[in-house]
Short mmCIF file of C-alpha atoms and ligand atoms in Angstrom, two decimals:
data_model
loop_
_atom_site.label_atom_id
_atom_site.label_comp_id
_atom_site.label_asym_id
_atom_site.label_seq_id
_atom_site.Cartn_x
_atom_site.Cartn_y
_atom_site.Cartn_z
CA MET Q 1 -0.07 -0.18 -0.14
CA GLY Q 2 1.71 3.20 -0.98
CA VAL Q 3 1.24 6.65 0.72
CA VAL Q 4 -0.63 9.92 -0.15
CA PHE Q 5 0.96 12.74 0.02
CA ALA Q 6 -0.60 16.08 -1.08
CA VAL Q 7 1.86 19.15 -2.26
CA ILE Q 8 0.15 22.69 -0.54
CA SER Q 9 1.26 25.97 0.13
CA GLY Q 10 -1.40 28.47 0.49
CA LYS Q 11 -0.14 31.15 -1.90
CA GLY Q 12 0.41 30.93 -4.80
CA GLY Q 13 3.49 30.04 -7.12
CA VAL Q 14 5.76 29.39 -4.41
CA GLY Q 15 7.07 26.27 -6.27
CA LYS Q 16 4.64 23.23 -5.43
CA THR Q 17 4.20 22.23 -8.93
CA THR Q 18 8.63 22.52 -9.36
CA THR Q 19 7.95 20.72 -6.40
CA THR Q 20 5.66 17.77 -7.32
CA ALA Q 21 7.47 17.48 -10.33
CA ASN Q 22 11.00 16.73 -8.76
CA LEU Q 23 9.98 14.74 -6.31
CA GLY Q 24 8.44 12.25 -8.40
CA LEU Q 25 11.09 11.86 -10.80
CA GLY Q 26 14.32 12.00 -7.63
CA ILE Q 27 11.78 9.16 -5.52
CA ALA Q 28 11.81 7.11 -8.70
CA GLN Q 29 15.51 6.90 -9.42
CA GLU Q 30 15.52 5.63 -6.23
CA GLY Q 31 13.77 2.43 -7.94
CA LYS Q 32 10.09 3.75 -6.24
CA LYS Q 33 7.03 3.20 -8.21
CA VAL Q 34 5.26 7.26 -7.87
CA VAL Q 35 2.25 8.57 -9.65
CA LEU Q 36 1.86 12.65 -9.90
CA VAL Q 37 -2.06 13.59 -9.80
CA ASP Q 38 -2.47 17.04 -10.99
CA PHE Q 39 -5.03 18.46 -8.79
CA ASP Q 40 -4.78 22.45 -10.18
CA LEU Q 41 -8.50 21.59 -12.53
CA GLY Q 42 -8.41 24.61 -15.52
CA GLN Q 43 -4.95 25.33 -14.73
CA ARG Q 44 -2.59 22.43 -15.44
CA ASN Q 45 0.97 22.55 -15.82
CA LEU Q 46 2.64 19.54 -14.27
CA ASP Q 47 2.44 17.89 -17.22
CA LEU Q 48 4.63 21.05 -18.71
CA ILE Q 49 7.60 20.95 -16.24
CA LEU Q 50 7.86 16.85 -17.39
CA GLY Q 51 7.49 17.61 -21.42
CA LEU Q 52 4.96 15.67 -21.58
CA GLU Q 53 1.77 18.37 -22.80
CA ASN Q 54 1.32 16.17 -26.01
CA ARG Q 55 0.41 13.60 -24.34
CA VAL Q 56 -2.44 14.08 -22.33
CA ILE Q 57 -5.55 12.42 -23.95
CA TYR Q 58 -6.87 11.24 -21.23
CA ASP Q 59 -7.33 13.44 -17.76
CA MET Q 60 -8.62 12.69 -13.80
CA VAL Q 61 -12.19 13.66 -14.68
CA HIS Q 62 -12.15 11.06 -17.47
CA VAL Q 63 -11.17 8.44 -14.47
CA MET Q 64 -13.39 9.57 -12.12
CA ASP Q 65 -16.24 9.76 -14.40
CA ASP Q 66 -15.23 5.94 -16.05
CA GLU Q 67 -15.10 7.90 -19.34
CA ALA Q 68 -11.34 5.78 -19.29
CA GLY Q 69 -9.75 3.61 -18.25
CA LEU Q 70 -6.90 4.07 -15.15
CA LYS Q 71 -3.91 2.57 -17.58
CA GLN Q 72 -5.57 4.64 -20.37
CA ALA Q 73 -4.93 7.89 -18.72
CA LEU Q 74 -1.16 7.33 -16.58
CA ILE Q 75 1.11 9.19 -18.96
CA LYS Q 76 4.57 7.37 -18.46
CA SER Q 77 7.44 9.91 -17.87
CA LYS Q 78 9.94 10.40 -20.29
CA HIS Q 79 13.08 10.08 -17.44
CA ALA Q 80 12.08 7.74 -15.59
CA ASP Q 81 10.49 4.35 -16.41
CA ASN Q 82 8.52 4.39 -13.08
CA LEU Q 83 7.14 7.74 -12.68
CA PHE Q 84 3.35 8.13 -13.96
CA LEU Q 85 1.54 11.36 -14.26
CA LEU Q 86 -2.78 11.68 -13.94
CA ALA Q 87 -2.96 15.36 -15.63
CA ALA Q 88 -5.34 18.16 -14.82
CA SER Q 89 -8.85 18.65 -16.38
CA GLN Q 90 -7.88 21.78 -19.13
CA THR Q 91 -11.90 22.02 -19.32
CA LYS Q 92 -13.16 21.36 -16.07
CA ASP Q 93 -12.45 23.56 -13.49
CA LYS Q 94 -11.89 23.09 -9.75
CA THR Q 95 -16.45 22.08 -8.57
CA ALA Q 96 -15.56 18.82 -10.98
CA LEU Q 97 -13.89 17.46 -8.29
CA VAL Q 98 -16.26 15.16 -6.12
CA GLN Q 99 -14.73 14.19 -2.68
CA GLU Q 100 -16.31 9.59 -3.08
CA LYS Q 101 -14.73 10.09 -6.60
CA VAL Q 102 -11.75 11.46 -5.34
CA LYS Q 103 -11.65 8.66 -2.31
CA LYS Q 104 -11.96 6.07 -5.21
CA LEU Q 105 -9.15 7.34 -7.34
CA ILE Q 106 -6.97 7.95 -4.57
CA ALA Q 107 -7.77 4.67 -3.11
CA THR Q 108 -6.91 3.00 -6.66
CA LEU Q 109 -4.00 4.68 -6.81
CA LYS Q 110 -2.49 3.41 -3.57
CA GLU Q 111 -2.78 -0.06 -4.69
CA GLU Q 112 -0.88 0.75 -7.20
CA PHE Q 113 2.12 3.08 -6.31
CA ASP Q 114 4.55 3.31 -4.05
CA TYR Q 115 4.44 7.40 -3.87
CA VAL Q 116 0.82 8.76 -4.60
CA ILE Q 117 1.86 12.43 -4.76
CA LEU Q 118 -0.57 15.09 -5.17
CA ASP Q 119 0.17 18.91 -6.65
CA ALA Q 120 -2.60 21.13 -4.84
CA PRO Q 121 -3.77 24.35 -6.35
CA ALA Q 122 -2.97 28.14 -5.02
CA GLY Q 123 -5.27 28.80 -1.95
CA ILE Q 124 -7.36 27.41 0.02
CA GLU Q 125 -10.43 26.77 -1.74
CA SER Q 126 -12.47 24.13 -2.50
CA GLY Q 127 -9.73 22.22 -4.70
CA PHE Q 128 -7.40 22.68 -2.46
CA GLU Q 129 -9.79 20.27 0.16
CA HIS Q 130 -9.89 17.42 -1.79
CA THR Q 131 -6.57 17.30 -2.25
CA ILE Q 132 -5.86 17.08 1.36
CA MET Q 133 -8.86 15.29 1.93
CA PHE Q 134 -7.15 11.55 1.87
CA ALA Q 135 -3.79 12.57 2.40
CA ASP Q 136 -1.63 10.48 4.88
CA ALA Q 137 1.13 13.22 4.79
CA THR Q 138 1.14 16.62 3.61
CA ILE Q 139 4.56 18.98 2.27
CA VAL Q 140 4.02 21.93 2.57
CA VAL Q 141 5.94 24.29 0.36
CA VAL Q 142 6.66 28.36 1.57
CA ASN Q 143 9.18 30.97 0.39
CA PRO Q 144 11.39 32.70 2.98
CA GLU Q 145 8.45 35.85 3.08
CA VAL Q 146 5.68 36.47 5.84
CA SER Q 147 2.70 36.35 3.22
CA SER Q 148 3.83 33.21 2.26
CA ILE Q 149 4.06 31.88 5.90
CA ARG Q 150 1.17 33.28 6.70
CA ASP Q 151 -1.06 31.31 4.33
CA ALA Q 152 0.65 27.80 4.83
CA ASP Q 153 0.04 28.50 8.26
CA LYS Q 154 -3.92 28.68 7.79
CA ALA Q 155 -3.26 26.03 4.60
CA ILE Q 156 -2.08 23.68 7.72
CA GLY Q 157 -4.62 25.07 9.66
CA ILE Q 158 -7.38 23.67 7.55
CA VAL Q 159 -5.58 20.15 6.98
CA ASP Q 160 -6.07 19.58 10.61
CA ALA Q 161 -9.01 20.58 10.87
CA LYS Q 162 -10.44 18.78 7.83
CA CYS Q 163 -8.47 16.29 6.23
CA GLU Q 164 -10.36 12.77 6.79
CA ARG Q 165 -7.02 11.75 8.65
CA ALA Q 166 -7.14 14.23 11.47
CA LYS Q 167 -11.00 13.36 11.86
CA GLU Q 168 -9.90 10.15 12.72
CA ASN Q 169 -7.39 11.29 15.27
CA LYS Q 170 -4.78 10.35 13.47
CA LYS Q 171 -1.62 12.00 13.00
CA VAL Q 172 -1.10 14.15 10.02
CA GLN Q 173 2.77 14.39 9.06
CA LYS Q 174 4.02 17.62 7.59
CA TYR Q 175 7.07 18.29 5.93
CA LEU Q 176 8.26 21.45 5.01
CA ILE Q 177 9.92 22.67 2.69
CA ILE Q 178 12.06 26.23 2.36
CA ASN Q 179 12.03 27.27 -1.54
CA ARG Q 180 13.93 29.88 -3.70
CA ILE Q 181 16.47 31.26 -0.65
CA ASN Q 182 18.52 33.83 -1.78
CA PRO Q 183 21.55 33.78 0.48
CA ALA Q 184 22.57 37.50 -0.56
CA MET Q 185 19.08 38.24 0.96
CA VAL Q 186 18.99 36.00 4.37
CA THR Q 187 23.07 37.30 5.25
CA SER Q 188 20.94 40.81 4.20
CA GLY Q 189 18.37 40.53 6.15
CA GLU Q 190 15.51 41.28 3.87
CA MET Q 191 14.30 37.51 3.80
CA LEU Q 192 13.49 35.17 6.94
CA MET Q 193 16.21 33.05 8.09
CA SER Q 194 14.82 29.31 7.89
CA GLY Q 195 15.07 28.59 12.22
CA ASP Q 196 12.21 31.87 12.01
CA ILE Q 197 10.31 29.95 10.26
CA LEU Q 198 10.08 26.70 11.86
CA ASP Q 199 8.74 28.81 15.33
CA ILE Q 200 6.51 30.03 13.47
CA LEU Q 201 5.22 26.79 11.53
CA SER Q 202 6.33 24.05 13.98
CA ILE Q 203 6.41 21.55 11.36
CA ASP Q 204 9.28 19.05 10.58
CA LEU Q 205 11.82 20.50 8.01
CA LEU Q 206 12.43 17.62 5.50
CA GLY Q 207 14.84 20.46 3.02
CA LYS Q 208 15.38 23.93 1.58
CA ILE Q 209 15.88 24.62 -1.88
CA PRO Q 210 17.90 27.44 -3.07
CA GLU Q 211 17.22 29.99 -5.95
CA ASP Q 212 18.05 28.84 -9.76
CA LYS Q 213 17.68 30.65 -12.40
CA ALA Q 214 18.10 27.70 -14.24
CA ILE Q 215 14.78 26.59 -13.04
CA VAL Q 216 13.01 28.52 -15.42
CA GLU Q 217 14.48 26.98 -18.64
CA ALA Q 218 14.34 23.21 -16.84
CA SER Q 219 10.54 24.41 -16.56
CA ASN Q 220 10.12 25.37 -20.53
CA THR Q 221 11.94 22.25 -21.77
CA GLY Q 222 11.08 20.20 -19.57
CA LYS Q 223 13.26 18.63 -18.07
CA PRO Q 224 12.75 19.01 -14.06
CA ILE Q 225 16.48 20.29 -12.35
CA ILE Q 226 16.49 17.43 -10.65
CA LEU Q 227 17.99 15.90 -14.03
CA ASN Q 228 20.48 18.69 -14.36
CA GLU Q 229 23.73 17.73 -12.54
CA LYS Q 230 25.57 21.03 -12.04
CA SER Q 231 22.08 23.04 -10.11
CA GLN Q 232 22.35 22.92 -6.47
CA ALA Q 233 18.68 22.90 -6.90
CA GLY Q 234 18.45 20.01 -8.09
CA ALA Q 235 20.96 18.87 -5.35
CA ALA Q 236 18.95 19.84 -3.02
CA TYR Q 237 15.73 18.05 -4.33
CA LYS Q 238 18.15 15.53 -4.64
CA ARG Q 239 18.89 14.89 -0.61
CA ILE Q 240 14.72 15.75 -0.20
CA SER Q 241 13.63 12.73 -2.72
CA LYS Q 242 16.16 10.28 -0.79
CA ARG Q 243 14.95 11.78 2.62
CA LEU Q 244 11.50 11.03 1.68
CA CYS Q 245 12.37 7.53 0.88
CA GLY Q 246 13.95 6.51 4.64
CA ILE Q 247 17.51 7.55 3.45
CA ASP Q 248 19.48 9.23 5.79
CA VAL Q 249 21.32 12.90 4.09
CA ASP Q 250 22.62 15.01 6.22
CA PHE Q 251 21.41 18.99 5.61
CA GLU Q 252 23.33 21.41 4.09
CA ASP Q 253 23.78 25.15 4.05
CA VAL Q 254 22.11 26.78 1.53
CA GLU Q 255 21.90 29.89 3.03
CA THR Q 256 24.45 30.96 2.95
CA PHE Q 257 27.41 31.66 0.25
CA ASN Q 258 29.53 28.66 -0.71
CA THR Q 259 32.93 29.98 -1.24
CA PRO Q 260 35.26 28.02 -2.91
CA SER Q 261 37.53 25.97 -0.66
CA LEU Q 262 41.33 26.44 -0.14
CA MET Q 263 42.05 23.72 -2.23
CA GLY Q 264 39.45 25.05 -5.25
CA LYS Q 265 41.39 28.31 -4.52
CA ILE Q 266 45.09 26.75 -4.08
CA LYS Q 267 44.63 24.81 -7.45
CA SER Q 268 42.87 28.18 -9.31
CA LEU Q 269 45.84 29.88 -8.85
CA PHE Q 270 47.57 27.24 -11.23
CA GLN Q 271 45.12 27.07 -14.02
CA MET D 1 -6.13 -7.34 62.62
CA LYS D 2 -5.15 -5.40 59.40
CA VAL D 3 -4.15 -2.44 60.03
CA LYS D 4 -3.28 0.06 56.62
CA GLN D 5 -1.91 3.38 56.60
CA TYR D 6 -3.04 5.98 54.02
CA SER D 7 -1.48 9.88 53.75
CA ILE D 8 -4.55 11.51 52.19
CA LYS D 9 -5.95 15.48 51.81
CA VAL D 10 -9.05 16.41 53.45
CA PHE D 11 -10.91 19.08 51.81
CA GLU D 12 -12.87 20.83 54.76
CA ILE D 13 -16.27 22.30 52.87
CA ASN D 14 -18.89 24.41 54.22
CA ILE D 15 -22.62 23.52 53.38
CA GLU D 16 -24.15 26.70 52.88
CA SER D 17 -27.05 26.07 50.65
CA GLN D 18 -28.11 23.55 48.63
CA SER D 19 -27.63 24.85 45.57
CA SER D 20 -24.15 26.70 46.32
CA PHE D 21 -23.45 23.50 47.43
CA LEU D 22 -24.06 21.06 44.29
CA ALA D 23 -23.15 24.03 42.09
CA PHE D 24 -19.94 24.00 43.39
CA MET D 25 -19.50 20.02 43.28
CA ASP D 26 -20.23 19.92 39.28
CA LYS D 27 -17.63 22.36 38.73
CA ASN D 28 -14.94 20.82 40.69
CA ILE D 29 -15.35 17.50 40.61
CA ILE D 30 -12.75 15.33 38.90
CA MET D 31 -10.44 17.21 41.42
CA LEU D 32 -12.07 16.71 44.51
CA ARG D 33 -12.68 12.94 43.43
CA HIS D 34 -9.14 13.10 44.58
CA TYR D 35 -9.60 13.96 48.46
CA LEU D 36 -10.87 13.49 51.65
CA ILE D 37 -14.21 15.33 51.74
CA TYR D 38 -15.65 16.96 55.00
CA LEU D 39 -18.47 18.12 55.06
CA LYS D 40 -20.11 20.61 57.49
CA GLY D 41 -23.25 21.82 57.61
CA GLU D 42 -26.90 20.28 56.67
CA ILE D 43 -27.36 17.31 54.11
CA THR D 44 -30.47 17.08 52.24
CA PRO D 45 -31.62 14.14 50.85
CA ALA D 46 -30.74 16.11 47.59
CA ILE D 47 -27.07 16.06 48.83
CA GLN D 48 -27.36 12.95 50.16
CA GLU D 49 -27.82 11.59 47.09
CA TYR D 50 -25.30 13.53 44.94
CA LEU D 51 -22.69 11.99 47.27
CA ASP D 52 -23.73 8.86 46.59
CA THR D 53 -24.21 8.79 42.77
CA ASN D 54 -20.69 10.28 42.27
CA ASP D 55 -19.08 8.12 44.13
CA VAL D 56 -17.56 11.12 46.81
CA THR D 57 -15.53 9.97 49.43
CA TYR D 58 -16.69 11.94 52.69
CA THR D 59 -16.92 12.26 55.60
CA THR D 60 -18.99 13.93 58.82
CA HIS D 61 -17.20 13.71 61.47
CA LEU D 62 -13.27 14.46 61.55
CA ASN D 63 -11.39 14.78 64.76
CA LEU D 64 -7.39 15.07 63.68
CA ARG D 65 -5.68 15.61 67.09
CA GLY D 66 -1.98 16.88 67.59
CA ASN D 67 -0.36 19.96 64.71
CA LYS D 68 -3.67 21.00 63.14
CA GLU D 69 -2.35 22.91 60.27
CA GLN D 70 -5.18 24.04 58.58
CA GLN D 71 -4.44 24.44 55.29
CA GLU D 72 -6.63 27.08 53.49
CA LEU D 73 -7.15 26.16 49.57
CA ILE D 74 -8.43 29.08 47.70
CA LEU D 75 -9.67 27.91 44.55
CA LYS D 76 -11.45 30.11 42.30
CA GLN D 77 -14.54 29.36 40.82
CA SER D 78 -14.49 29.74 36.94
CA ASP D 79 -14.28 27.33 34.42
CA LEU D 80 -10.54 27.31 32.20
CA LYS D 81 -9.63 26.20 28.88
CA ILE D 82 -6.81 24.75 27.60
CA ILE D 83 -5.42 24.80 24.09
CA ASP D 84 -2.07 22.61 23.34
CA GLU D 85 -1.79 22.81 20.27
CA ILE D 86 -0.42 26.17 17.99
CA VAL D 87 -2.91 28.77 17.35
CA ARG D 88 -2.65 29.20 13.68
CA SER D 89 -3.54 32.40 11.04
CA GLY D 90 -7.05 32.15 10.18
CA GLN D 91 -8.30 30.97 13.03
CA ASP D 92 -10.94 33.02 15.35
CA ILE D 93 -10.87 31.53 18.93
CA ARG D 94 -13.29 33.06 21.02
CA VAL D 95 -14.07 31.76 24.85
CA GLU D 96 -16.31 32.94 27.26
CA SER D 97 -13.51 31.44 30.88
CA ASP D 98 -10.38 31.17 31.41
CA LEU D 99 -8.03 30.40 28.59
CA LEU D 100 -4.65 28.76 29.38
CA VAL D 101 -2.58 28.41 25.40
CA LEU D 102 0.38 26.70 25.84
CA ASN D 103 1.64 26.96 22.47
CA ARG D 104 2.78 30.00 20.05
CA VAL D 105 -0.71 32.24 18.53
CA ASN D 106 0.67 33.40 14.80
CA SER D 107 0.49 36.07 12.67
CA GLY D 108 -3.33 36.01 11.47
CA ALA D 109 -4.51 34.10 14.41
CA LYS D 110 -7.38 35.65 16.75
CA ILE D 111 -8.56 35.30 20.60
CA TYR D 112 -11.01 36.91 22.53
CA VAL D 113 -11.56 35.24 25.90
CA GLU D 114 -13.47 37.32 29.08
CA GLY D 115 -11.78 35.69 31.26
CA ASN D 116 -7.90 35.99 32.34
CA LEU D 117 -5.47 35.05 29.75
CA ILE D 118 -2.14 33.02 29.93
CA ILE D 119 0.04 32.15 27.20
CA THR D 120 3.04 30.41 27.56
CA GLY D 121 4.50 30.63 23.51
CA ILE D 122 4.87 33.87 21.49
CA VAL D 123 2.20 35.73 20.36
CA ASP D 124 2.36 37.43 17.05
CA GLY D 125 -1.46 37.45 16.42
CA MET D 126 -4.36 39.28 18.02
CA LEU D 127 -5.48 39.06 21.72
CA PHE D 128 -8.79 40.41 23.14
CA CYS D 129 -8.85 40.13 26.62
CA ASN D 130 -11.41 41.03 29.23
CA GLY D 131 -10.25 39.62 32.44
CA ASP D 132 -8.89 40.92 35.25
CA PHE D 133 -5.17 40.14 33.99
CA MET D 134 -2.65 39.00 30.65
CA LEU D 135 0.34 37.16 31.09
CA VAL D 136 1.67 37.06 27.64
CA HIS D 137 5.14 37.21 25.75
CA THR D 138 4.23 39.50 22.67
CA SER D 139 6.35 40.27 19.26
CA PRO D 140 5.97 43.65 18.03
CA LYS D 141 3.71 42.09 15.57
CA ALA D 142 1.31 41.24 17.97
CA MET D 143 -2.07 43.43 18.94
CA ILE D 144 -3.38 43.66 22.21
CA VAL D 145 -6.97 44.58 23.22
CA PHE D 146 -6.94 44.47 27.16
CA ASN D 147 -10.52 45.18 28.81
CA GLY D 148 -11.36 47.36 25.37
CA VAL D 149 -7.85 50.07 25.66
CA GLU D 150 -5.19 48.67 23.22
CA ILE D 151 -1.78 48.17 24.60
CA ASP D 152 1.10 49.89 23.41
CA GLY D 153 3.47 47.55 21.75
CA SER D 154 6.92 49.85 22.98
CA LEU D 155 5.37 48.59 27.10
CA LEU D 156 5.82 45.61 25.97
CA GLN D 157 9.50 44.22 26.24
CA ASN D 158 10.66 40.86 24.80
CA LYS D 159 9.39 38.73 27.84
CA PHE D 160 6.57 38.10 29.63
CA ASN D 161 4.27 40.51 30.53
CA LYS D 162 2.10 41.17 33.12
CA ILE D 163 -1.44 43.05 32.50
CA ILE D 164 -3.83 43.64 35.01
CA PHE D 165 -6.84 45.62 35.52
CA ASN D 166 -7.29 46.83 39.18
CA GLY D 167 -10.48 48.76 38.40
CA ASP D 168 -9.50 51.73 36.57
CA GLU D 169 -6.03 51.29 35.20
CA ILE D 170 -4.14 48.57 33.45
CA LEU D 171 -0.92 47.75 34.49
CA VAL D 172 2.13 46.55 32.24
CA SER D 173 4.52 45.05 34.05
CA PRO D 174 7.47 42.50 32.50
CA ILE D 175 8.21 39.19 34.36
CA GLU D 176 12.14 39.15 34.24
CA LYS D 177 12.86 35.89 34.86
CA GLU D 178 10.69 33.62 32.30
CA PRO D 179 8.45 31.85 33.98
CA LYS D 180 8.96 27.23 34.75
CA TRP D 181 6.20 25.74 33.71
CA ALA D 182 6.02 22.48 34.59
N1 ATP U 1 13.71 27.97 -6.14
C1 ATP U 1 13.53 28.89 -7.02
N2 ATP U 1 14.14 29.05 -8.09
C2 ATP U 1 14.39 30.12 -9.44
N3 ATP U 1 12.76 29.74 -9.50
C3 ATP U 1 12.37 29.46 -8.95
C4 ATP U 1 12.09 28.09 -8.17
N4 ATP U 1 11.12 27.27 -8.08
C5 ATP U 1 10.63 28.25 -8.23
N5 ATP U 1 10.98 28.80 -9.58
C6 ATP U 1 10.06 29.59 -10.23
O1 ATP U 1 8.69 29.55 -9.78
C7 ATP U 1 7.65 30.35 -10.84
C8 ATP U 1 6.09 29.53 -10.10
O2 ATP U 1 6.90 27.45 -9.55
P1 ATP U 1 5.59 26.80 -9.56
O3 ATP U 1 4.44 26.92 -10.69
O4 ATP U 1 5.78 25.18 -8.92
O5 ATP U 1 4.76 26.97 -8.10
P2 ATP U 1 3.46 26.67 -7.41
O6 ATP U 1 3.29 26.68 -6.17
O7 ATP U 1 2.88 25.36 -8.47
O8 ATP U 1 2.01 28.03 -8.81
P3 ATP U 1 0.54 27.88 -8.73
O9 ATP U 1 0.38 28.40 -7.06
O10 ATP U 1 0.34 29.00 -9.30
O11 ATP U 1 0.58 26.65 -9.02
C9 ATP U 1 7.82 29.91 -11.34
O12 ATP U 1 8.29 30.10 -13.21
C10 ATP U 1 9.04 28.29 -11.65
O13 ATP U 1 10.02 28.16 -12.60
MG1 MG U 2 1.47 24.63 -9.19
#
C-alpha cells in the first residue's frame, strides 16, 4: 500500500508544481513506483514541467467519471520508467471534483503505486480541500517571506481541521520545504531565516531549495532541474527525495554563500 | 487484625445552601474525587443523593488531634479552557472562561477571552481579553486589546508581561524571569 502526499502552500507561485515534478522524479530514481496527480484543475502545468504536454489524452476527471480507464490515462515519464502522471482537466474547473470519486481514485492509486503525490492548487478553496482530504502526509512549500508563511500557516490549520485522517484522530504528518532561498538576501536580513520559519510553523523541515535561475529553463524544456547535475537546487531536490525514501541525508546549508574551498582556490592559481 | 495507613488530603467544605454546594461540586468534581471531603452543615436528601451517585469520598465527622495545621486552599470558581496546540493564521477562538494557551499564537490568528488569559508561547496575532489579568509574551507585530484598551506595543518588552486591570487602570509589568511551566 502506497503513501499519499499532498503538496500544498496556501500562497500561489511558491513552487508546488516544480517541487512535485522534481520529487516525483527523484523518488522514482530511487527505484520506487510513483504517480503524480495534478489537482490544479483548469490550470494544469505539471505535464508541461515534465515535458508531457502533448501526451495528455485522458485526464483525472475522465477517470473519475469512468470515461477512461486508469491505465489509459496514466502517462509514463520520459525520464523514468516508474514515474507516471495523471493530468488535470484543462476544460473542467475545480468544481468538477466530487469527494467520493476523489476518495475512490486515491484508494486505487495507493494500491498501484508506492508514492502518490498530489499537486494542490493555490489558495485554500475547494480544490485545495479535495487535495488534502485523503492525504496521509502533506509537504508544505514556502518561500522565505511573511506572506507565504502566513498563508502556509492557514493551510496547515485547515489540514488539521478538515482532512480525513485528522477527523479520525490520526496524525497527518507535515513536512516543510523552504524554496527560493537567496543567500545574499538572507545575509542582508531581507529574507526570513529558516529558524524563524520553523518556529512559526512548528513542523518538520524536509529541506531547503536555493533560488536557481536554471529552474525556469528546466521547466520550459520539460526537464526537471533534478536532472541537471550542476544545479544546487537539483541537488537539494535529490537530497529531499532520498529523505522521503527513508535515507538519512545530512542537511546542507544553502543559506550562506558557497565560497570555494581553500584547496579549490589554490588549484585555481595554477590554471 | 489488619491495619493500613493512608496519607490523604482532606478538603473541608461548609455547606451554606444546597444549591451553591451542588453547583460547586459539579464544577470541581473531577478534582475533588482525589480528596477526602469533610462536610460541615446540613446534608439534605438531594445532597446525599449527589454524594452517593457520584461516588464521593466524604465524612461528616473528623477529629484530628495533634498539629492541626489548617491549610486553606482557595479555589477560584472559574472554568479554565486549555489549548495545547499552535494557534494558526485564520483561526478565530472565542472563550467565555479563562484561557491557557500552551503554544504560540501566529500572525493572522485571533483570540477573544472574557476571562483571564495566559499564553506560554510567543504571540504574533491579535488578543482581546476582558479579564482581570493577562500573562503574555508578544512580538512587536502583535495587537493586544485589554478591557477595550489597546496596549501600546512599546510597553510590551520582549519577555513575559503581566497585564492587570485593578479597577480603574491597566498596569503592565514585564516579568524578568521567565516562569517555569511544569
Ligand atoms: N528555487 C527556484 N528558483 C527559481 N525559480 C523558481 C524556484 N522554484 C520555483 N521557481 C519558479 O517559480 C514559478 C512558480 O513555480 P511553480 O509553478 O512550481 O509554483 P506553484 O506553487 O505550483 O504555483 P501555482 O500556485 O500557480 O500552482 C515558476 O516560474 C518556477 O520556475
Ligand atoms: Mg502549480
